[in-house]
Amino acid sequence: MGCLLLLGGVLGFLPVLGFWMVPLGLVILAVDIPMARRLKRRVDVRLGRWLVKRSPKWARRFGFSIGQRPV
């Protein structure tokens, strides 16, 4: 599925397909490929830290709050 999304993203200039398929394909592939999994985790952590500093309210909405347990 991830490979198909990547291939569809490469053809993003076509009307039905789009470039949005590339990141989605990479996220799906991250389940199977350890290097992609580590990269996805790093991006998640950096995004969470930035969001907590920038807007704690939105960070809590997306589950990136610091010092609180998930409910």
Short mmCIF file of C-alpha atoms in Angstrom, two decimals:
data_model
loop_
_atom_site.label_atom_id
_atom_site.label_comp_id
_atom_site.label_asym_id
_atom_site.label_seq_id
_atom_site.Cartn_x
_atom_site.Cartn_y
_atom_site.Cartn_z
CA MET A 1 0.00 0.00 0.00
CA GLY A 2 2.78 2.41 0.88
CA CYS A 3 4.59 1.70 -2.39
CA LEU A 4 1.42 2.31 -4.37
CA LEU A 5 0.90 5.64 -2.62
CA LEU A 6 4.47 6.66 -3.41
CA LEU A 7 4.01 5.74 -7.05
CA GLY A 8 0.74 7.67 -7.15
CA GLY A 9 2.47 10.67 -5.59
CA VAL A 10 5.11 10.67 -8.30
CA LEU A 11 2.26 11.06 -10.78
CA GLY A 12 0.80 13.90 -8.73
CA PHE A 13 0.38 16.16 -11.72
CA LEU A 14 -2.53 13.99 -12.88
CA PRO A 15 -6.03 15.12 -11.80
CA VAL A 16 -6.99 12.14 -9.62
CA LEU A 17 -3.62 11.54 -8.01
CA GLY A 18 -1.82 14.08 -5.89
CA PHE A 19 1.46 14.93 -4.23
CA TRP A 20 -0.24 14.34 -0.84
CA MET A 21 0.28 10.62 -1.48
CA VAL A 22 4.05 10.80 -0.97
CA PRO A 23 4.10 11.61 2.79
CA LEU A 24 1.23 9.23 3.43
CA GLY A 25 3.09 6.45 1.62
CA LEU A 26 6.22 7.14 3.68
CA VAL A 27 4.25 6.98 6.93
CA ILE A 28 2.75 3.64 5.93
CA LEU A 29 6.16 2.31 4.92
CA ALA A 30 7.57 3.42 8.28
CA VAL A 31 5.79 0.45 9.83
CA ASP A 32 8.02 -1.96 7.89
CA ILE A 33 11.32 -0.12 7.41
CA PRO A 34 13.33 0.60 10.59
CA MET A 35 15.17 3.60 9.12
CA ALA A 36 11.90 5.24 8.08
CA ARG A 37 10.43 4.45 11.50
CA ARG A 38 13.28 6.28 13.23
CA LEU A 39 12.93 9.26 10.90
CA LYS A 40 9.17 9.43 11.54
CA ARG A 41 9.74 9.29 15.30
CA ARG A 42 12.31 12.11 15.16
CA VAL A 43 9.92 14.28 13.16
CA ASP A 44 7.11 13.54 15.65
CA VAL A 45 9.28 14.48 18.63
CA ARG A 46 10.55 17.70 17.04
CA LEU A 47 7.08 18.71 15.93
CA GLY A 48 5.72 18.02 19.41
CA ARG A 49 8.41 20.06 21.14
CA TRP A 50 7.93 22.96 18.74
CA LEU A 51 4.18 22.85 19.14
CA VAL A 52 4.37 22.77 22.96
CA LYS A 53 6.57 25.88 22.93
CA ARG A 54 4.52 27.66 20.28
CA SER A 55 0.95 26.79 21.29
CA PRO A 56 0.37 24.49 24.28
CA LYS A 57 -3.37 24.49 23.63
CA TRP A 58 -2.95 22.99 20.15
CA ALA A 59 -0.24 20.66 21.42
CA ARG A 60 -2.68 19.17 23.94
CA ARG A 61 -5.27 18.72 21.19
CA PHE A 62 -2.81 16.69 19.16
CA GLY A 63 -1.51 14.74 22.17
CA PHE A 64 1.85 16.47 22.56
CA SER A 65 1.47 17.84 26.07
CA ILE A 66 4.41 17.60 28.47
CA GLY A 67 3.97 16.36 32.00
CA GLN A 68 0.44 15.08 31.62
CA ARG A 69 -0.82 11.57 31.21
CA PRO A 70 -3.05 10.76 28.26
CA VAL A 71 -6.66 10.33 29.26
#
